[in-house]
mmCIF file of C-alpha atoms in Angstrom:
data_model
loop_
_atom_site.group_PDB
_atom_site.id
_atom_site.type_symbol
_atom_site.label_atom_id
_atom_site.label_comp_id
_atom_site.label_asym_id
_atom_site.label_seq_id
_atom_site.Cartn_x
_atom_site.Cartn_y
_atom_site.Cartn_z
ATOM 1 C CA MET X 1 20.127 0.201 -3.933
ATOM 2 C CA LYS X 2 19.114 0.606 -0.319
ATOM 3 C CA LYS X 3 17.557 -2.378 1.366
ATOM 4 C CA SER X 4 15.017 -0.511 3.514
ATOM 5 C CA TYR X 5 13.527 2.859 4.242
ATOM 6 C CA PRO X 6 13.488 4.499 7.695
ATOM 7 C CA SER X 7 9.783 5.397 7.615
ATOM 8 C CA ILE X 8 8.696 1.769 7.107
ATOM 9 C CA LEU X 9 11.634 -0.208 8.477
ATOM 10 C CA PHE X 10 9.619 -1.681 11.333
ATOM 11 C CA LEU X 11 6.870 -3.113 9.146
ATOM 12 C CA LEU X 12 9.326 -4.444 6.611
ATOM 13 C CA PHE X 13 11.142 -6.249 9.434
ATOM 14 C CA LEU X 14 7.874 -7.801 10.557
ATOM 15 C CA MET X 15 7.087 -8.875 7.018
ATOM 16 C CA ALA X 16 10.512 -10.473 6.582
ATOM 17 C CA SER X 17 10.435 -12.287 9.905
ATOM 18 C CA PHE X 18 6.870 -13.613 9.695
ATOM 19 C CA SER X 19 6.902 -17.409 9.512
ATOM 20 C CA VAL X 20 5.327 -19.107 6.506
ATOM 21 C CA GLY X 21 2.290 -20.957 7.724
ATOM 22 C CA TYR X 22 -0.512 -20.216 5.288
ATOM 23 C CA ALA X 23 -1.200 -21.161 1.683
ATOM 24 C CA GLN X 24 -3.323 -18.285 0.386
ATOM 25 C CA GLU X 25 -2.276 -15.058 -1.354
ATOM 26 C CA LEU X 26 -1.126 -12.835 1.503
ATOM 27 C CA ASN X 27 1.724 -13.157 3.958
ATOM 28 C CA CYS X 28 0.643 -10.362 6.273
ATOM 29 C CA GLN X 29 1.923 -9.484 9.733
ATOM 30 C CA VAL X 30 -0.436 -7.466 11.919
ATOM 31 C CA ASN X 31 0.855 -5.367 14.803
ATOM 32 C CA VAL X 32 -1.477 -3.625 17.269
ATOM 33 C CA GLU X 33 -0.025 -0.810 19.384
ATOM 34 C CA SER X 34 -2.270 -0.285 22.411
ATOM 35 C CA ILE X 35 -0.066 1.726 24.763
ATOM 36 C CA GLN X 36 -2.488 4.670 24.685
ATOM 37 C CA ILE X 37 -5.427 2.547 25.833
ATOM 38 C CA GLU X 38 -5.997 2.312 29.578
ATOM 39 C CA SER X 39 -7.273 -1.195 30.221
ATOM 40 C CA THR X 40 -6.462 -4.062 32.523
ATOM 41 C CA GLU X 41 -7.706 -6.545 29.935
ATOM 42 C CA ARG X 42 -4.826 -6.687 27.458
ATOM 43 C CA ARG X 43 -5.696 -10.057 25.952
ATOM 44 C CA VAL X 44 -8.055 -8.501 23.435
ATOM 45 C CA PHE X 45 -5.175 -6.590 21.815
ATOM 46 C CA GLU X 46 -3.113 -9.757 21.441
ATOM 47 C CA GLU X 47 -6.192 -11.462 20.039
ATOM 48 C CA MET X 48 -6.634 -8.672 17.481
ATOM 49 C CA GLU X 49 -3.153 -9.312 16.101
ATOM 50 C CA VAL X 50 -3.763 -13.035 15.768
ATOM 51 C CA GLU X 51 -7.321 -12.883 14.438
ATOM 52 C CA PHE X 52 -6.778 -10.012 11.997
ATOM 53 C CA ALA X 53 -3.731 -11.811 10.581
ATOM 54 C CA LYS X 54 -5.691 -15.059 10.252
ATOM 55 C CA PHE X 55 -8.525 -13.189 8.539
ATOM 56 C CA LEU X 56 -6.126 -11.787 5.934
ATOM 57 C CA ASN X 57 -3.864 -14.805 5.491
ATOM 58 C CA ASP X 58 -6.307 -17.721 5.686
ATOM 59 C CA ARG X 59 -8.953 -16.314 3.368
ATOM 60 C CA LYS X 60 -8.750 -16.822 -0.405
ATOM 61 C CA TRP X 61 -8.946 -13.405 -2.083
ATOM 62 C CA ALA X 62 -7.847 -14.238 -5.643
ATOM 63 C CA GLU X 63 -8.961 -16.730 -8.269
ATOM 64 C CA GLU X 64 -5.452 -17.959 -9.050
ATOM 65 C CA ARG X 65 -3.559 -20.425 -6.893
ATOM 66 C CA PHE X 66 -0.495 -18.946 -5.170
ATOM 67 C CA GLU X 67 2.516 -21.014 -4.159
ATOM 68 C CA ASN X 68 4.068 -20.245 -0.772
ATOM 69 C CA ASP X 69 6.953 -18.339 -2.330
ATOM 70 C CA GLU X 70 4.525 -16.270 -4.428
ATOM 71 C CA ARG X 71 2.524 -14.905 -1.504
ATOM 72 C CA ILE X 72 2.585 -11.139 -1.124
ATOM 73 C CA SER X 73 4.623 -9.731 1.758
ATOM 74 C CA CYS X 74 2.616 -7.108 3.625
ATOM 75 C CA GLY X 75 2.195 -5.576 7.044
ATOM 76 C CA ILE X 76 -0.521 -3.694 8.903
ATOM 77 C CA ASN X 77 0.448 -1.594 11.912
ATOM 78 C CA ILE X 78 -2.610 -0.457 13.892
ATOM 79 C CA THR X 79 -2.171 2.273 16.502
ATOM 80 C CA LEU X 80 -5.104 2.416 18.914
ATOM 81 C CA GLU X 81 -5.539 6.025 20.009
ATOM 82 C CA SER X 82 -8.651 5.873 22.185
ATOM 83 C CA GLN X 83 -11.485 3.642 23.333
ATOM 84 C CA PRO X 84 -14.638 5.805 23.590
ATOM 85 C CA SER X 85 -16.631 2.803 24.828
ATOM 86 C CA ILE X 86 -16.065 -0.899 25.419
ATOM 87 C CA GLY X 87 -15.229 -2.543 22.118
ATOM 88 C CA ASN X 88 -15.145 0.723 20.182
ATOM 89 C CA PHE X 89 -11.713 1.890 19.031
ATOM 90 C CA GLN X 90 -10.407 5.039 17.357
ATOM 91 C CA ALA X 91 -7.187 4.192 15.512
ATOM 92 C CA THR X 92 -4.800 4.935 12.688
ATOM 93 C CA VAL X 93 -3.095 2.370 10.504
ATOM 94 C CA GLN X 94 -0.098 2.070 8.229
ATOM 95 C CA VAL X 95 -0.382 -0.480 5.437
ATOM 96 C CA VAL X 96 2.760 -1.675 3.665
ATOM 97 C CA ALA X 97 3.136 -4.194 0.853
ATOM 98 C CA ALA X 98 6.206 -5.242 -1.115
ATOM 99 C CA ARG X 99 7.122 -7.360 -4.123
ATOM 100 C CA PRO X 100 10.379 -9.159 -4.966
ATOM 101 C CA VAL X 101 12.730 -7.726 -7.573
ATOM 102 C CA TYR X 102 13.979 -10.120 -10.241
ATOM 103 C CA ASN X 103 17.567 -11.364 -9.900
ATOM 104 C CA SER X 104 18.015 -9.874 -6.424
ATOM 105 C CA THR X 105 17.168 -10.381 -2.773
ATOM 106 C CA TYR X 106 15.625 -6.911 -2.668
ATOM 107 C CA GLU X 107 11.913 -6.344 -2.037
ATOM 108 C CA ALA X 108 10.443 -3.124 -3.429
ATOM 109 C CA VAL X 109 7.712 -1.347 -1.509
ATOM 110 C CA LEU X 110 4.463 -1.207 -3.491
ATOM 111 C CA ILE X 111 2.222 0.382 -0.864
ATOM 112 C CA ASN X 112 2.975 2.633 2.069
ATOM 113 C CA PHE X 113 -0.423 4.051 2.989
ATOM 114 C CA ALA X 114 -1.487 5.824 6.182
ATOM 115 C CA ASP X 115 -5.190 5.598 7.044
ATOM 116 C CA ARG X 116 -6.266 8.177 9.638
ATOM 117 C CA ASP X 117 -9.856 6.880 9.836
ATOM 118 C CA PHE X 118 -9.274 3.321 10.979
ATOM 119 C CA ASN X 119 -12.107 3.209 13.530
ATOM 120 C CA PHE X 120 -13.857 -0.026 14.384
ATOM 121 C CA GLU X 121 -15.768 -2.169 16.862
ATOM 122 C CA TYR X 122 -14.230 -5.354 18.219
ATOM 123 C CA THR X 123 -14.781 -7.466 21.309
ATOM 124 C CA GLU X 124 -12.994 -10.588 22.489
ATOM 125 C CA SER X 125 -13.872 -13.762 20.522
ATOM 126 C CA GLN X 126 -15.797 -11.755 17.939
ATOM 127 C CA PRO X 127 -16.207 -13.683 14.663
ATOM 128 C CA LEU X 128 -14.758 -11.871 11.640
ATOM 129 C CA ASP X 129 -17.274 -12.339 8.847
ATOM 130 C CA PHE X 130 -16.869 -10.845 5.388
ATOM 131 C CA GLN X 131 -18.946 -10.847 2.220
ATOM 132 C CA PRO X 132 -17.664 -8.999 -0.869
ATOM 133 C CA ASN X 133 -21.100 -7.608 -1.718
ATOM 134 C CA THR X 134 -22.390 -6.793 1.781
ATOM 135 C CA PHE X 135 -21.271 -4.575 4.653
ATOM 136 C CA LEU X 136 -21.127 -6.747 7.786
ATOM 137 C CA SER X 137 -18.674 -4.835 10.017
ATOM 138 C CA ASN X 138 -16.269 -1.961 9.631
ATOM 139 C CA ILE X 139 -13.199 -3.937 10.682
ATOM 140 C CA THR X 140 -13.720 -6.719 8.122
ATOM 141 C CA SER X 141 -14.633 -4.212 5.410
ATOM 142 C CA MET X 142 -11.421 -2.272 6.063
ATOM 143 C CA LEU X 143 -9.258 -5.387 6.164
ATOM 144 C CA GLY X 144 -10.967 -6.753 3.052
ATOM 145 C CA PHE X 145 -10.492 -3.429 1.269
ATOM 146 C CA TYR X 146 -6.752 -3.496 1.947
ATOM 147 C CA ALA X 147 -6.466 -7.136 0.899
ATOM 148 C CA TYR X 148 -7.946 -6.249 -2.489
ATOM 149 C CA MET X 149 -5.802 -3.117 -2.860
ATOM 150 C CA ILE X 150 -2.651 -5.084 -2.032
ATOM 151 C CA LEU X 151 -3.557 -7.724 -4.628
ATOM 152 C CA ALA X 152 -4.429 -5.082 -7.229
ATOM 153 C CA ASN X 153 -1.120 -3.254 -6.850
ATOM 154 C CA ASP X 154 0.834 -6.512 -6.944
ATOM 155 C CA TYR X 155 -0.897 -7.699 -10.126
ATOM 156 C CA ASP X 156 -0.399 -4.288 -11.766
ATOM 157 C CA SER X 157 3.331 -4.515 -11.052
ATOM 158 C CA PHE X 158 3.678 -7.761 -13.040
ATOM 159 C CA GLU X 159 1.158 -7.161 -15.856
ATOM 160 C CA ASN X 160 0.031 -3.874 -17.358
ATOM 161 C CA LEU X 161 -3.350 -3.062 -15.757
ATOM 162 C CA GLY X 162 -3.373 -6.619 -14.430
ATOM 163 C CA GLY X 163 -5.061 -5.740 -11.141
ATOM 164 C CA GLN X 164 -8.340 -4.471 -12.596
ATOM 165 C CA GLN X 165 -10.678 -7.028 -11.004
ATOM 166 C CA TYR X 166 -9.192 -6.415 -7.561
ATOM 167 C CA TYR X 167 -9.502 -2.636 -7.856
ATOM 168 C CA GLU X 168 -13.131 -3.210 -8.804
ATOM 169 C CA ALA X 169 -13.554 -5.499 -5.786
ATOM 170 C CA ALA X 170 -12.064 -2.814 -3.508
ATOM 171 C CA TRP X 171 -14.414 -0.225 -5.030
ATOM 172 C CA GLN X 172 -17.341 -2.562 -4.305
ATOM 173 C CA VAL X 173 -16.278 -2.712 -0.647
ATOM 174 C CA VAL X 174 -16.281 1.103 -0.591
ATOM 175 C CA ASN X 175 -19.772 1.223 -2.093
ATOM 176 C CA ASN X 176 -21.057 -1.335 0.408
ATOM 177 C CA ALA X 177 -19.771 0.784 3.308
ATOM 178 C CA GLN X 178 -21.106 4.147 2.079
ATOM 179 C CA GLN X 179 -24.134 4.133 4.386
ATOM 180 C CA SER X 180 -22.368 2.635 7.403
ATOM 181 C CA GLY X 181 -21.651 5.971 9.070
ATOM 182 C CA PHE X 182 -17.989 5.092 9.611
ATOM 183 C CA ALA X 183 -15.334 7.563 8.496
ATOM 184 C CA GLY X 184 -13.065 6.947 5.521
ATOM 185 C CA TRP X 185 -15.648 5.632 3.087
ATOM 186 C CA ASP X 186 -17.033 8.897 1.706
ATOM 187 C CA GLN X 187 -15.749 11.634 -0.576
ATOM 188 C CA PHE X 188 -16.475 14.650 1.612
ATOM 189 C CA ASN X 189 -14.333 14.632 4.750
ATOM 190 C CA SER X 190 -10.892 13.926 3.298
ATOM 191 C CA VAL X 191 -9.086 13.608 -0.027
ATOM 192 C CA ARG X 192 -6.658 11.047 1.438
ATOM 193 C CA ASN X 193 -8.976 8.268 2.518
ATOM 194 C CA ARG X 194 -10.084 4.855 1.280
ATOM 195 C CA TYR X 195 -12.791 6.320 -0.936
ATOM 196 C CA TRP X 196 -10.409 8.475 -2.965
ATOM 197 C CA TRP X 197 -7.692 5.850 -3.207
ATOM 198 C CA ALA X 198 -10.181 3.360 -4.648
ATOM 199 C CA GLN X 199 -11.827 6.011 -6.853
ATOM 200 C CA ASN X 200 -8.454 7.058 -8.283
ATOM 201 C CA SER X 201 -7.685 3.423 -9.058
ATOM 202 C CA ILE X 202 -10.702 3.026 -11.384
ATOM 203 C CA ASP X 203 -10.622 6.580 -12.811
ATOM 204 C CA GLN X 204 -9.549 6.564 -16.481
ATOM 205 C CA VAL X 205 -7.725 9.877 -16.001
ATOM 206 C CA MET X 206 -5.543 8.137 -13.396
ATOM 207 C CA GLU X 207 -4.981 4.987 -15.473
ATOM 208 C CA PRO X 208 -1.447 6.083 -16.467
ATOM 209 C CA MET X 209 -0.506 5.805 -12.775
ATOM 210 C CA ARG X 210 -1.355 2.120 -12.947
ATOM 211 C CA GLU X 211 0.784 1.838 -16.084
ATOM 212 C CA VAL X 212 3.564 3.473 -14.062
ATOM 213 C CA THR X 213 3.363 0.628 -11.536
ATOM 214 C CA TYR X 214 4.044 -1.892 -14.320
ATOM 215 C CA GLU X 215 6.705 0.123 -16.148
ATOM 216 C CA TYR X 216 8.550 1.121 -12.978
ATOM 217 C CA HIS X 217 8.741 -2.427 -11.624
ATOM 218 C CA LEU X 218 8.778 -4.902 -14.512
ATOM 219 C CA LYS X 219 10.604 -2.685 -17.028
ATOM 220 C CA GLY X 220 12.670 -0.866 -14.424
ATOM 221 C CA LEU X 221 13.558 -2.570 -11.160
ATOM 222 C CA ASP X 222 13.402 -6.083 -12.629
ATOM 223 C CA LEU X 223 16.030 -5.085 -15.227
ATOM 224 C CA MET X 224 18.321 -3.351 -12.755
ATOM 225 C CA ALA X 225 20.629 -6.316 -12.132
ATOM 226 C CA GLU X 226 21.335 -7.087 -15.794
ATOM 227 C CA ASP X 227 20.969 -3.677 -17.491
ATOM 228 C CA PRO X 228 20.957 -0.770 -15.010
ATOM 229 C CA GLU X 229 21.179 1.938 -17.684
ATOM 230 C CA THR X 230 18.055 0.718 -19.513
ATOM 231 C CA ALA X 231 16.307 0.177 -16.182
ATOM 232 C CA ARG X 232 16.969 3.766 -15.097
ATOM 233 C CA THR X 233 15.828 5.103 -18.466
ATOM 234 C CA ASN X 234 12.555 3.160 -18.184
ATOM 235 C CA ILE X 235 11.999 4.375 -14.635
ATOM 236 C CA LEU X 236 12.589 7.952 -15.788
ATOM 237 C CA GLU X 237 9.929 7.494 -18.487
ATOM 238 C CA ALA X 238 7.547 6.207 -15.812
ATOM 239 C CA LEU X 239 8.244 9.281 -13.683
ATOM 240 C CA LYS X 240 7.419 11.514 -16.633
ATOM 241 C CA LYS X 241 3.984 9.862 -16.679
ATOM 242 C CA VAL X 242 3.571 10.628 -12.979
ATOM 243 C CA GLN X 243 4.409 14.258 -13.741
ATOM 244 C CA ALA X 244 1.824 14.368 -16.554
ATOM 245 C CA VAL X 245 -0.914 12.880 -14.362
ATOM 246 C CA ASN X 246 -0.062 15.340 -11.603
ATOM 247 C CA ARG X 247 -0.694 18.210 -14.032
ATOM 248 C CA ALA X 248 -4.168 16.786 -14.724
ATOM 249 C CA LYS X 249 -4.996 15.966 -11.090
ATOM 250 C CA PRO X 250 -2.522 17.707 -8.779
ATOM 251 C CA ARG X 251 -1.691 15.981 -5.481
ATOM 252 C CA SER X 252 -4.228 13.196 -5.950
ATOM 253 C CA ILE X 253 -4.000 10.378 -3.431
ATOM 254 C CA MET X 254 -2.681 7.891 -5.984
ATOM 255 C CA ILE X 255 0.280 10.159 -6.718
ATOM 256 C CA ILE X 256 0.898 10.863 -3.034
ATOM 257 C CA SER X 257 0.800 7.130 -2.267
ATOM 258 C CA PHE X 258 3.270 6.398 -5.060
ATOM 259 C CA LEU X 259 5.688 9.024 -3.750
ATOM 260 C CA ASP X 260 5.322 7.797 -0.150
ATOM 261 C CA ALA X 261 6.277 4.293 -1.266
ATOM 262 C CA LYS X 262 8.973 5.165 -3.788
ATOM 263 C CA MET X 263 10.701 8.431 -2.911
ATOM 264 C CA ASP X 264 13.705 7.002 -1.035
ATOM 265 C CA GLU X 265 14.064 4.238 -3.585
ATOM 266 C CA ILE X 266 14.116 6.685 -6.518
ATOM 267 C CA VAL X 267 16.754 8.823 -4.810
ATOM 268 C CA SER X 268 18.885 5.702 -4.314
ATOM 269 C CA ILE X 269 18.441 4.490 -7.910
ATOM 270 C CA PHE X 270 19.401 7.840 -9.436
ATOM 271 C CA SER X 271 22.269 8.632 -7.100
ATOM 272 C CA GLN X 272 24.366 7.044 -9.836
ATOM 273 C CA GLY X 273 24.216 6.745 -13.614
ATOM 274 C CA ASN X 274 23.761 9.279 -16.393
ATOM 275 C CA LEU X 275 24.000 12.838 -15.026
ATOM 276 C CA ALA X 276 21.514 14.253 -17.540
ATOM 277 C CA GLU X 277 18.909 11.672 -16.451
ATOM 278 C CA ARG X 278 19.654 12.373 -12.805
ATOM 279 C CA ARG X 279 19.070 16.090 -13.305
ATOM 280 C CA GLU X 280 15.785 15.348 -15.060
ATOM 281 C CA VAL X 281 14.643 13.097 -12.220
ATOM 282 C CA TYR X 282 15.644 15.753 -9.699
ATOM 283 C CA ASP X 283 13.529 18.360 -11.520
ATOM 284 C CA ILE X 284 10.522 16.011 -11.668
ATOM 285 C CA LEU X 285 10.693 15.111 -7.965
ATOM 286 C CA LYS X 286 11.236 18.723 -6.934
ATOM 287 C CA ALA X 287 8.070 19.716 -8.809
ATOM 288 C CA LEU X 288 6.053 16.827 -7.374
ATOM 289 C CA GLU X 289 7.218 17.257 -3.759
ATOM 290 C CA PRO X 290 8.790 20.724 -3.236
ATOM 291 C CA ALA X 291 9.100 20.209 0.528
ATOM 292 C CA LYS X 292 11.637 17.420 -0.046
ATOM 293 C CA THR X 293 13.937 19.393 -2.372
ATOM 294 C CA GLU X 294 16.934 19.154 -0.036
ATOM 295 C CA GLU X 295 16.608 15.381 0.117
ATOM 296 C CA PHE X 296 16.415 15.165 -3.668
ATOM 297 C CA LYS X 297 19.738 16.978 -3.996
ATOM 298 C CA LYS X 298 21.403 13.683 -3.073
ATOM 299 C CA ILE X 299 20.666 12.623 -6.652
ATOM 300 C CA LEU X 300 23.110 15.242 -7.943
ATOM 301 C CA GLU X 301 25.855 14.871 -5.360
ATOM 302 C CA ASN X 302 27.918 12.046 -6.916
#
């Protein structure tokens, strides 16, 4: 199995190299790219990296106690695109989270999500306050939203539907921000924003996608070292569920996010093993993502 994926290699490197210094649930590296911003005061961008990481890593987001080696590896890469006024930033962000695979040194990507509406206000030495039931600022609401979504996906990967309370917490953050006027929180301007990702996560029609997270990881990847044939069979069954959900809600954000995180990994997993299964996986992926058909042919080459 491949150890990394070109589209997210940078963030995975940051996650792996980040020193352990916190005792909460997340082990998150924040990177702020500010090359497009014309400013002589660069300290604020360095401060963003430090303070956003502290906000995510120092705060307790879950009820359970996490040991240091249980903390969730994640990374947030913020690209500042413009500064319309002092302290006001238009940006995009890539959020990545991973979980360890049993009996291996491999970490599987759980989330690889691009947010095109990551716009916020921040000035030097600004306190980062957050309340789960109140909208205080767009930056803390966005960071809090991603903390909950990272936890929810991680819990779902170890226990069937185990992340429910954290999906509900993320949905509450969305509801709090509905009247803020900031982009990304409403259902009208995009089908690939925070609103729809959270809505998909609590939609009963999409619940099989959450079951896929459990079956793919715990019944698939975690078995790969000791029983690769059974692991591949279980992953194939999970992919059939993805296909069924896609028929009900074509190209929903939860399906797109799953494919963004898993496509390279699936190609690697099924580049060996039973040829009949490989052909079935190829057909499923080709139907889900026709534009990547040439890439999927690697599954059939061996």
